[in-house]
Short mmCIF file of C-alpha atoms in Angstrom, two decimals:
data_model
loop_
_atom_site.label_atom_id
_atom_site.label_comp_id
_atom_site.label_asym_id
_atom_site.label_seq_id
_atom_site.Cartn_x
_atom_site.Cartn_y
_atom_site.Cartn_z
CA UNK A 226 -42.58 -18.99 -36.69
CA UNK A 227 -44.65 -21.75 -34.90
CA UNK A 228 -44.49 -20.62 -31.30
CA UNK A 229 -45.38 -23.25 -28.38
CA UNK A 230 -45.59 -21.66 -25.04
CA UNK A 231 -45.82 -23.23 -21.42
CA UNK A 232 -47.88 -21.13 -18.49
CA UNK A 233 -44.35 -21.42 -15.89
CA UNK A 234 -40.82 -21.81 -16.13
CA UNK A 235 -40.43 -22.45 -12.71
CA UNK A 236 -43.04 -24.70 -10.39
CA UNK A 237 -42.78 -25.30 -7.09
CA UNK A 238 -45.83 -27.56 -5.15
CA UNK A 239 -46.46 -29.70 -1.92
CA UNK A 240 -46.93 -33.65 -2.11
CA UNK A 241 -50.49 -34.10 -2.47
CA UNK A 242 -51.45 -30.32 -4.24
CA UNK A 243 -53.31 -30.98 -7.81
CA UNK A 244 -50.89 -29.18 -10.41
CA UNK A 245 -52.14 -28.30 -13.90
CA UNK A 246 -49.64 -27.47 -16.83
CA UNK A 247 -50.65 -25.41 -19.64
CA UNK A 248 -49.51 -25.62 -22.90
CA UNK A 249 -50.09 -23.37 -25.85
CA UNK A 250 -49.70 -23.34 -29.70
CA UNK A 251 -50.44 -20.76 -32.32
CA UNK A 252 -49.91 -22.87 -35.42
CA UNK A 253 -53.07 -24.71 -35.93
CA UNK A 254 -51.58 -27.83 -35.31
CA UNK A 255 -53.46 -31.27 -34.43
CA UNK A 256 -51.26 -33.40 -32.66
CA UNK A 257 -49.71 -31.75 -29.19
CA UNK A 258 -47.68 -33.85 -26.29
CA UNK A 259 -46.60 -34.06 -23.01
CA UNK A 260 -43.24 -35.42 -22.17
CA UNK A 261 -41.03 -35.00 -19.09
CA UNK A 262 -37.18 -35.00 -18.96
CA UNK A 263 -34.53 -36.44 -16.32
CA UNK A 264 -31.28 -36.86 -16.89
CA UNK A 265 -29.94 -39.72 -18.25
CA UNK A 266 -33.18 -41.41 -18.93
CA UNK A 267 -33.93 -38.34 -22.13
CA UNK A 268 -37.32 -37.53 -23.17
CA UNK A 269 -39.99 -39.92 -22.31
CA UNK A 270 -44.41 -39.41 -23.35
CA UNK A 271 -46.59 -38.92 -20.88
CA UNK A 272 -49.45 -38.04 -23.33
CA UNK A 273 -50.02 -36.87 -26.79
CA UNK A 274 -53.36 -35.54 -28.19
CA UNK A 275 -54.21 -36.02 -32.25
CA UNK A 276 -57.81 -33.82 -31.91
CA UNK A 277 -59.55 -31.73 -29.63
CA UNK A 278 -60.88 -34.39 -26.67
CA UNK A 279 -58.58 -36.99 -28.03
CA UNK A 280 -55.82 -38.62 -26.09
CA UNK A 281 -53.31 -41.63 -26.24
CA UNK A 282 -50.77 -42.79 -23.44
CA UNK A 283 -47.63 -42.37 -24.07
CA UNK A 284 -45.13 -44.90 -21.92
CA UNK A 285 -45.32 -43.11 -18.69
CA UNK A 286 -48.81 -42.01 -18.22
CA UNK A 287 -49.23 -43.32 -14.66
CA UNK A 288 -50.21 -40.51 -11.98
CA UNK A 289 -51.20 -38.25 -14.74
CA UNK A 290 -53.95 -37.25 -17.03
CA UNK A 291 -54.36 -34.49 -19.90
CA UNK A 292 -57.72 -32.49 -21.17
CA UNK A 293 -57.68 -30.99 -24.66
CA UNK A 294 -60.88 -28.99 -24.78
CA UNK A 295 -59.60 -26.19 -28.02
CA UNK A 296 -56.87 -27.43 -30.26
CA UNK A 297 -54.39 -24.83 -29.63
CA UNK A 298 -54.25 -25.59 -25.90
CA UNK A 299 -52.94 -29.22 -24.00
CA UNK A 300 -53.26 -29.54 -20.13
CA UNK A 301 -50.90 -31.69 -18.04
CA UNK A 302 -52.75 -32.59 -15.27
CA UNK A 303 -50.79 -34.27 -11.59
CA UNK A 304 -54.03 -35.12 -9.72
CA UNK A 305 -51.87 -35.57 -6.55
CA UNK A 306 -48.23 -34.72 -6.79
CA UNK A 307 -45.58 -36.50 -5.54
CA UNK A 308 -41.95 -35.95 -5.06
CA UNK A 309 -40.78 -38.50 -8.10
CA UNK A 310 -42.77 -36.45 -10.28
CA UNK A 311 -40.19 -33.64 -9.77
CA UNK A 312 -38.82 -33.15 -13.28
CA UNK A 313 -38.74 -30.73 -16.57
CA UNK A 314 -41.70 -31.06 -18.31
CA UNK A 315 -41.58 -30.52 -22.36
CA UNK A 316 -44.73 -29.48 -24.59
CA UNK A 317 -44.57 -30.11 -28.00
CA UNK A 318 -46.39 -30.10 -31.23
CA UNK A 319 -46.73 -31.09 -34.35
CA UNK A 320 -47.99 -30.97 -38.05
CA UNK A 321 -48.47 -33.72 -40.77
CA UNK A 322 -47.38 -31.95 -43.93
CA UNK A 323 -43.72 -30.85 -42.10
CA UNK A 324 -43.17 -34.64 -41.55
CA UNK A 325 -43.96 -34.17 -37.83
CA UNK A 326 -41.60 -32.30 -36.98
CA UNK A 327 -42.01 -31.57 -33.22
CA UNK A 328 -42.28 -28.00 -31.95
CA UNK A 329 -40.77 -27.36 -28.57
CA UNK A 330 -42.10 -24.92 -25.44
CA UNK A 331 -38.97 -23.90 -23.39
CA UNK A 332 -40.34 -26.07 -20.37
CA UNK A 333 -41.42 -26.12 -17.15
CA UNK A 334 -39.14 -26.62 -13.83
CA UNK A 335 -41.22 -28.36 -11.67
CA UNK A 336 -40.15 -28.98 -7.81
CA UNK A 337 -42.70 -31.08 -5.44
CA UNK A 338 -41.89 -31.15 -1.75
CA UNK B 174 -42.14 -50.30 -30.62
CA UNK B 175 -39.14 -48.38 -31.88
CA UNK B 176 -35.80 -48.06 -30.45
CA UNK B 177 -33.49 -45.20 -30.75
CA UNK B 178 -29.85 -45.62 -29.55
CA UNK B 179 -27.12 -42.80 -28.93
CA UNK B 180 -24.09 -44.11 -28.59
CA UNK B 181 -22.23 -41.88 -26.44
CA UNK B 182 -23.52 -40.13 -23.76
CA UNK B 183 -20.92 -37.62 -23.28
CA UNK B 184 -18.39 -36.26 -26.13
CA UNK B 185 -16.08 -33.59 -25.18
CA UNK B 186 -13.94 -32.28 -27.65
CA UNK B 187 -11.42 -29.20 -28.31
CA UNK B 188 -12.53 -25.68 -29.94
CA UNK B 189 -12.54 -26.05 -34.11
CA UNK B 190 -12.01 -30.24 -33.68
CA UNK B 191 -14.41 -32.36 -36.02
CA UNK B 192 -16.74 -34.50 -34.03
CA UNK B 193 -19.45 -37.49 -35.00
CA UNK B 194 -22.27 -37.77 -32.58
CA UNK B 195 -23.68 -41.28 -33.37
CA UNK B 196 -27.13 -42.45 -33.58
CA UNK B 197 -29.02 -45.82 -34.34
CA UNK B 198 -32.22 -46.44 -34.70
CA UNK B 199 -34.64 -50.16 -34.73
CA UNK B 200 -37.27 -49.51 -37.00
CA UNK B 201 -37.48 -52.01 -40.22
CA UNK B 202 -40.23 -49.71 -41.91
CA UNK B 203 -40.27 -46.43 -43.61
CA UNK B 204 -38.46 -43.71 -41.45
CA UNK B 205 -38.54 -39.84 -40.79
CA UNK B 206 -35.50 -38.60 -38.83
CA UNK B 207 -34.89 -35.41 -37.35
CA UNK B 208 -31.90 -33.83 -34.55
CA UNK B 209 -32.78 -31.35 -31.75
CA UNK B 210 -30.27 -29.41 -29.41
CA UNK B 211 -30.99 -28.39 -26.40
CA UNK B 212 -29.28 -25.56 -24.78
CA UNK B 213 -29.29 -24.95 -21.08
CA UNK B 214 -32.84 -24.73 -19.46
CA UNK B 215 -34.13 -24.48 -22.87
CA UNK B 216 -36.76 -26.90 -24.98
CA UNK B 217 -35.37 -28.52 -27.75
CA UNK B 218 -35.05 -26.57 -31.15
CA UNK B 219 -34.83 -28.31 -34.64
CA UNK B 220 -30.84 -29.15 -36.06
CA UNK B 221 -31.55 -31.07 -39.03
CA UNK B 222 -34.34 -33.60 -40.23
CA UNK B 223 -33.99 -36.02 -43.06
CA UNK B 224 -38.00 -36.70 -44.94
CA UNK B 225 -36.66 -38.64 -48.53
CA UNK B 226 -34.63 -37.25 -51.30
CA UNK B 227 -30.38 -36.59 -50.80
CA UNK B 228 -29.31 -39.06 -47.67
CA UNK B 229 -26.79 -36.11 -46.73
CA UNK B 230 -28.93 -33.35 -44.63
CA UNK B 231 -27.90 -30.09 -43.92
CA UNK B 232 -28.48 -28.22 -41.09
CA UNK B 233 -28.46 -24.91 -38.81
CA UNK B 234 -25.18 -23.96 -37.41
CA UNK B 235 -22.90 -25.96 -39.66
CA UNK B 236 -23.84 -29.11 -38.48
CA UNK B 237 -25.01 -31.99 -41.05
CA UNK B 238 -26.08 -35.68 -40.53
CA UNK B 239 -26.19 -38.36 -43.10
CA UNK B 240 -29.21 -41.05 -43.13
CA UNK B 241 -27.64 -44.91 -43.92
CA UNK B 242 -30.67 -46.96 -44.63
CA UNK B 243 -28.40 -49.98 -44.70
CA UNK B 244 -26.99 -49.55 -41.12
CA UNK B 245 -30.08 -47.72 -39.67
CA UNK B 246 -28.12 -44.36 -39.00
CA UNK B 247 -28.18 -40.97 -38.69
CA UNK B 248 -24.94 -39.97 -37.15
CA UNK B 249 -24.46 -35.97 -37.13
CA UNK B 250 -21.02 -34.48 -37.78
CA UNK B 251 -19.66 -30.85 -38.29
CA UNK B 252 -15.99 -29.89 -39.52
CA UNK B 253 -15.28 -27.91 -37.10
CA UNK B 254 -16.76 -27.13 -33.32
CA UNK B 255 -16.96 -23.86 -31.73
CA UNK B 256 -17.38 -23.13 -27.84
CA UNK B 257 -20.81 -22.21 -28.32
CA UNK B 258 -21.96 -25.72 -29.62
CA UNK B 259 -22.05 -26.88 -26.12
CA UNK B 260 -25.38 -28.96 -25.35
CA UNK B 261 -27.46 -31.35 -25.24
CA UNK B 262 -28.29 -33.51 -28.75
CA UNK B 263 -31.09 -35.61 -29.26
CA UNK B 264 -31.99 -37.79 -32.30
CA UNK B 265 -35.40 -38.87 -33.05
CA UNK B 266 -37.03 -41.21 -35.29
CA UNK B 267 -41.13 -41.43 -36.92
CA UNK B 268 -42.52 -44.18 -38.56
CA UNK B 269 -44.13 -42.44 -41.66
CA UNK B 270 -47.32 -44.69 -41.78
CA UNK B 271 -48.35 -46.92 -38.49
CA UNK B 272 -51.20 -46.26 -37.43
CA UNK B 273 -52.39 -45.09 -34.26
CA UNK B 274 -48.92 -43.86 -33.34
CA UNK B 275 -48.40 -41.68 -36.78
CA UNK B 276 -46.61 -38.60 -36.00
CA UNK B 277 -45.01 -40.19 -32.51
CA UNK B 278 -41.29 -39.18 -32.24
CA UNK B 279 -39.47 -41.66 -30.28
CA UNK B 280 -35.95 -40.20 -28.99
CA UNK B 281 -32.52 -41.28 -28.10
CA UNK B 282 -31.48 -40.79 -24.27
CA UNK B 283 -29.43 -37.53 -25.80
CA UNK B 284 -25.46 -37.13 -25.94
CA UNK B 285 -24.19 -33.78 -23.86
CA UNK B 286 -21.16 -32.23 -26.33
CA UNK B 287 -18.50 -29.85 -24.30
CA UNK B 288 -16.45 -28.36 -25.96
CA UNK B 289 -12.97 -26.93 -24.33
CA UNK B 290 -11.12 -23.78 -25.46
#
């Protein structure tokens, strides 16, 4: 089973800390994301990664940026946090030849006060 | 860019009722389609997902959805709910072959299902 894991469960950090998010995947796949979740608004890309050092904006990339140095690993990066960036964070990734379907890590709580 | 709509945010229904959790999507060109539930501070975990062949899909947990090509729909339905499908659904939708944004899954806001003894 592809298995997609996230470095926390539970984040808590100060308005103006740098945060990094780790995300990890043991499938060999090439295309790995970044979304966060809030309810009522659903899932919405931050980021999403096709290669090693590639990277596209997703629809919300604004106060963040991601690094994707080895395939099986995608970093969410807040360079200064701030309080509306309090959310649940989702990694995912994903594979061509299962018509891309999207693996889920069990998320990240993050808290910024 | 593509539109995914969920018709009903919330859908509570009694224990071994059938319910229809309704989805819509934009796109014009060729589709993939897929469900995720999400269980309580959980990520998302694959229901269903229709590719090509049979427009009836059949998934984990009893549940099934049926792709309408005609109505651009993918509404997901099961005979008979038990406590234990309480949660969060999501549909998603990927365009099979535009560019840049191949293997992009864009999602509906999600519908929360209760489901009362």
């Amino acid at each position: 089973d592809v298995k997609v894991t996230q470095s926390s469960r539970y984040l808590v950090k100060r308005t103006g800390e740098k945060v990094f998010l780790e995300c990890v995947q043991d499938m060999d796949h090439e295309n790995m994301f970044w979304y966060r979740q809030d309810p009522g608004l659903g899932l919405r890309l931050i980021y999403f990664s096709y290669d090693v050092k590639m990277k596209e904006k997703g629809d919300i990339p604004e106060g963040y940026s991601v690094s994707r140095e080895k395939k099986e690993r995608f970093s969410l990066i807040l360079e200064s946090a701030s309080t509306n960036q309090t959310s649940m964070y989702l990694c995912a990734s994903s594979v061509r030849d299962r018509g891309y379907e999207q693996y889920f890590g069990p998320g990240t709580r993050l808290t910024v006060t | 860019a593509q539109s995914v709509t969920q018709l009903d945010s919330q859908v509570p229904v009694f224990e071994e009722a059938p319910v229809e959790l309704r989805c819509n999507y934009s796109s014009s060109v060729s589709v993939y389609l897929f469900w995720y539930v999400q269980y309580p501070n959980q990520g998302l975990q694959l229901l269903l997902k229709y590719l090509s062949g049979s427009t009836l899909v059949k998934g984990i947990n009893g549940f099934e959805a049926e792709f309408n090509k005609s109505q651009t729909s993918f509404h997901l339905r099961k005979p008979s709910v038990h406590i234990s499908d309480t949660a969060e659904y999501f549909c998603a939708v990927s365009e099979t072959s535009r560019g840049s944004t191949l293997g992009r899954l864009y999602f509906g806001r999600g519908t929360q299902l209760t489901v009362w003894p």
